[in-house]
Amino acid sequence: MAMPDKIEDVNAEQLISIVETDPFVTVFFYDESKISSKALEHMEDIDDETDAFSIRFLRINDAELAEDYSLPRIPCLVFFRREIPIVYAGDMNDENEMLEWLIKNQSSADDDDVLESANEEQLEIMVENVDNLMIYFYDNTRLSTKILDVMETIDDDCDSMDVVFVAVKDKALAAKYNVDEFPTLMFFENQIPSV
């Protein structure tokens, strides 16, 4: 059972079962080294943010299983998409980079051309941690809906260009970003917005 504010520790049998049944799982492979201990602290620091995106986050101390997955090193952060491991190649001490990588993998994980909706907590985390973020603010008008349909067709292109693209339909949330006309497209590059 998962502990509050802690990444769930699993054994090999549990992990294999979860990876086989859940389409998207993030796993931190670690050992007893100081490097793993420090990296685990960083993982725990971003765990609350990953919860906001419904990212299932597990950890395992199993060198044999890590070898079975041909992981290049321990510690190692791995995102499983339909049982296929995607290994994080960045700095294990850079919480923002790891969180951005996880958000990008989660948001690009589905096969549908559907623009992900973001709530206030998710949007705040993305603005602070994602280098390239596009937000489509919209309302219930016919124009907004038609443009949303078009935006959904370019979502995969944005993924391939390392841009996270989300939609927001909340007028109060839009107002926090000084958006009062709909539809509006806003791009954040390194936390700096442009409309």
Tab-separated table of C-alpha atoms in Angstrom:
chain	number	residue	atom	x	y	z
A	1	MET	CA	0.000	0.000	0.000
A	2	ALA	CA	1.270	3.488	-0.875
A	3	MET	CA	2.207	5.799	1.957
A	4	PRO	CA	1.129	9.442	1.825
A	5	ASP	CA	3.793	11.679	0.295
A	6	LYS	CA	5.977	8.651	-0.432
A	7	ILE	CA	6.617	6.843	-3.661
A	8	GLU	CA	5.200	3.331	-3.445
A	9	ASP	CA	7.930	0.722	-2.982
A	10	VAL	CA	7.216	-2.512	-4.884
A	11	ASN	CA	8.908	-5.837	-5.515
A	12	ALA	CA	9.630	-7.372	-8.932
A	13	GLU	CA	6.446	-9.449	-9.054
A	14	GLN	CA	4.263	-6.443	-8.164
A	15	LEU	CA	6.029	-4.209	-10.673
A	16	ILE	CA	5.663	-6.653	-13.539
A	17	SER	CA	1.970	-7.067	-12.745
A	18	ILE	CA	1.392	-3.294	-12.584
A	19	VAL	CA	3.308	-2.637	-15.813
A	20	GLU	CA	1.278	-5.346	-17.563
A	21	THR	CA	-2.077	-3.936	-16.390
A	22	ASP	CA	-1.558	-0.142	-16.235
A	23	PRO	CA	-0.857	1.514	-19.573
A	24	PHE	CA	1.368	4.255	-18.070
A	25	VAL	CA	3.659	3.752	-15.084
A	26	THR	CA	6.734	5.639	-13.865
A	27	VAL	CA	9.344	3.642	-11.980
A	28	PHE	CA	12.449	4.736	-10.108
A	29	PHE	CA	15.043	1.942	-9.992
A	30	TYR	CA	17.491	2.446	-7.136
A	31	ASP	CA	20.076	0.740	-4.952
A	32	GLU	CA	21.617	1.484	-1.540
A	33	SER	CA	24.201	3.980	-2.869
A	34	LYS	CA	24.452	7.628	-1.836
A	35	ILE	CA	23.676	8.649	-5.426
A	36	SER	CA	20.411	6.665	-5.335
A	37	SER	CA	19.547	8.071	-1.930
A	38	LYS	CA	20.017	11.646	-3.173
A	39	ALA	CA	18.061	10.937	-6.380
A	40	LEU	CA	15.263	9.360	-4.321
A	41	GLU	CA	15.014	12.588	-2.304
A	42	HIS	CA	14.460	14.452	-5.583
A	43	MET	CA	11.852	11.896	-6.667
A	44	GLU	CA	10.006	12.350	-3.370
A	45	ASP	CA	10.143	16.139	-3.858
A	46	ILE	CA	8.310	15.923	-7.197
A	47	ASP	CA	5.904	13.155	-6.147
A	48	ASP	CA	3.149	15.607	-5.133
A	49	GLU	CA	3.359	17.313	-8.532
A	50	THR	CA	3.175	13.989	-10.353
A	51	ASP	CA	0.042	13.150	-8.357
A	52	ALA	CA	-1.629	16.222	-9.887
A	53	PHE	CA	-1.183	14.587	-13.314
A	54	SER	CA	-2.292	11.132	-12.162
A	55	ILE	CA	1.173	9.784	-12.862
A	56	ARG	CA	1.543	6.431	-11.108
A	57	PHE	CA	4.961	6.572	-9.488
A	58	LEU	CA	6.674	3.486	-8.088
A	59	ARG	CA	10.156	2.639	-6.849
A	60	ILE	CA	12.064	-0.625	-6.754
A	61	ASN	CA	15.410	-1.813	-5.454
A	62	ASP	CA	16.070	-4.835	-7.680
A	63	ALA	CA	19.346	-4.978	-9.633
A	64	GLU	CA	18.321	-8.201	-11.398
A	65	LEU	CA	15.103	-6.686	-12.761
A	66	ALA	CA	16.989	-3.533	-13.779
A	67	GLU	CA	19.377	-5.763	-15.723
A	68	ASP	CA	16.424	-7.595	-17.327
A	69	TYR	CA	15.211	-4.222	-18.627
A	70	SER	CA	18.760	-3.409	-19.842
A	71	LEU	CA	18.838	-0.189	-17.857
A	72	PRO	CA	22.026	1.772	-18.489
A	73	ARG	CA	22.641	2.642	-14.824
A	74	ILE	CA	21.253	2.690	-11.296
A	75	PRO	CA	19.611	4.940	-10.200
A	76	CYS	CA	17.350	5.169	-13.219
A	77	LEU	CA	13.963	6.751	-13.918
A	78	VAL	CA	11.786	4.841	-16.400
A	79	PHE	CA	8.383	5.641	-17.911
A	80	PHE	CA	6.537	2.519	-19.088
A	81	ARG	CA	4.143	3.170	-21.968
A	82	ARG	CA	2.117	0.028	-22.636
A	83	GLU	CA	4.909	-2.104	-21.163
A	84	ILE	CA	7.637	-0.407	-23.233
A	85	PRO	CA	10.288	1.270	-21.063
A	86	ILE	CA	11.413	4.802	-21.886
A	87	VAL	CA	14.545	5.705	-19.926
A	88	TYR	CA	15.177	9.203	-18.592
A	89	ALA	CA	18.592	10.333	-19.809
A	90	GLY	CA	18.803	13.654	-17.977
A	91	ASP	CA	20.215	14.845	-14.677
A	92	MET	CA	18.824	12.881	-11.723
A	93	ASN	CA	19.376	15.922	-9.500
A	94	ASP	CA	17.329	18.331	-11.644
A	95	GLU	CA	13.792	18.102	-10.290
A	96	ASN	CA	12.360	20.532	-12.866
A	97	GLU	CA	13.870	18.581	-15.753
A	98	MET	CA	12.589	15.258	-14.405
A	99	LEU	CA	9.117	16.665	-13.775
A	100	GLU	CA	8.991	18.184	-17.262
A	101	TRP	CA	10.071	14.844	-18.763
A	102	LEU	CA	7.340	13.004	-16.849
A	103	ILE	CA	4.660	15.542	-17.826
A	104	LYS	CA	5.678	15.322	-21.484
A	105	ASN	CA	5.623	11.530	-21.437
A	106	GLN	CA	2.247	11.469	-19.719
A	107	SER	CA	0.690	14.099	-22.011
A	108	SER	CA	1.999	12.457	-25.181
A	109	ALA	CA	1.226	8.924	-24.018
A	110	ASP	CA	-2.236	8.574	-25.492
A	111	ASP	CA	-2.738	7.736	-29.129
A	112	ASP	CA	-5.774	9.952	-29.619
A	113	ASP	CA	-5.616	13.378	-31.239
A	114	VAL	CA	-7.168	14.979	-28.195
A	115	LEU	CA	-5.876	18.104	-26.531
A	116	GLU	CA	-5.378	17.440	-22.820
A	117	SER	CA	-7.394	19.610	-20.447
A	118	ALA	CA	-5.526	21.197	-17.555
A	119	ASN	CA	-6.880	22.296	-14.203
A	120	GLU	CA	-5.440	25.105	-12.087
A	121	GLU	CA	-2.961	22.958	-10.153
A	122	GLN	CA	-1.690	21.216	-13.287
A	123	LEU	CA	-1.351	24.478	-15.192
A	124	GLU	CA	0.595	26.101	-12.363
A	125	ILE	CA	3.010	23.167	-12.231
A	126	MET	CA	3.429	23.153	-16.016
A	127	VAL	CA	4.060	26.908	-16.242
A	128	GLU	CA	6.760	26.575	-13.585
A	129	ASN	CA	8.408	23.406	-14.924
A	130	VAL	CA	7.814	22.956	-18.658
A	131	ASP	CA	10.150	24.889	-20.966
A	132	ASN	CA	7.758	25.000	-23.941
A	133	LEU	CA	4.085	25.148	-23.061
A	134	MET	CA	1.173	26.097	-25.322
A	135	ILE	CA	-2.221	26.798	-23.746
A	136	TYR	CA	-5.489	27.120	-25.629
A	137	PHE	CA	-7.996	29.104	-23.542
A	138	TYR	CA	-11.528	28.624	-24.832
A	139	ASP	CA	-15.213	28.892	-23.971
A	140	ASN	CA	-18.472	27.307	-25.207
A	141	THR	CA	-18.831	29.378	-28.376
A	142	ARG	CA	-18.984	27.744	-31.783
A	143	LEU	CA	-15.754	29.516	-32.809
A	144	SER	CA	-13.877	28.157	-29.770
A	145	THR	CA	-15.143	24.646	-30.439
A	146	LYS	CA	-14.166	24.757	-34.125
A	147	ILE	CA	-10.694	26.028	-33.283
A	148	LEU	CA	-10.345	23.359	-30.575
A	149	ASP	CA	-10.989	20.717	-33.263
A	150	VAL	CA	-8.167	22.207	-35.356
A	151	MET	CA	-5.836	22.470	-32.342
A	152	GLU	CA	-6.363	18.784	-31.598
A	153	THR	CA	-5.001	17.911	-35.042
A	154	ILE	CA	-1.668	19.631	-34.289
A	155	ASP	CA	-1.231	18.201	-30.786
A	156	ASP	CA	0.975	15.319	-31.998
A	157	ASP	CA	3.099	17.764	-34.006
A	158	CYS	CA	3.643	19.782	-30.842
A	159	ASP	CA	4.676	16.615	-28.997
A	160	SER	CA	7.278	15.881	-31.656
A	161	MET	CA	8.618	19.447	-31.316
A	162	ASP	CA	8.921	19.074	-27.518
A	163	VAL	CA	5.985	21.412	-26.819
A	164	VAL	CA	3.375	20.466	-24.236
A	165	PHE	CA	-0.039	21.610	-25.508
A	166	VAL	CA	-3.063	21.822	-23.204
A	167	ALA	CA	-6.547	23.320	-23.214
A	168	VAL	CA	-8.214	25.382	-20.485
A	169	LYS	CA	-11.952	26.071	-20.420
A	170	ASP	CA	-12.031	27.745	-16.998
A	171	LYS	CA	-12.668	31.516	-17.335
A	172	ALA	CA	-11.531	32.254	-13.775
A	173	LEU	CA	-8.275	30.422	-14.434
A	174	ALA	CA	-7.878	32.242	-17.752
A	175	ALA	CA	-8.301	35.553	-15.917
A	176	LYS	CA	-5.303	34.670	-13.717
A	177	TYR	CA	-3.259	34.730	-16.918
A	178	ASN	CA	-4.871	38.015	-18.028
A	179	VAL	CA	-6.936	36.267	-20.683
A	180	ASP	CA	-10.364	37.826	-21.115
A	181	GLU	CA	-11.084	37.098	-24.790
A	182	PHE	CA	-11.861	33.647	-26.099
A	183	PRO	CA	-10.434	31.778	-27.830
A	184	THR	CA	-6.834	32.747	-26.966
A	185	LEU	CA	-3.627	30.877	-27.618
A	186	MET	CA	-0.752	31.505	-25.194
A	187	PHE	CA	2.777	30.162	-25.416
A	188	PHE	CA	5.164	29.985	-22.463
A	189	GLU	CA	8.851	29.637	-23.199
A	190	ASN	CA	10.869	29.183	-20.010
A	191	GLN	CA	7.989	30.651	-17.949
A	192	ILE	CA	7.710	33.747	-20.174
A	193	PRO	CA	4.276	34.113	-21.807
A	194	SER	CA	3.410	35.431	-25.238
A	195	VAL	CA	-0.068	35.693	-26.744
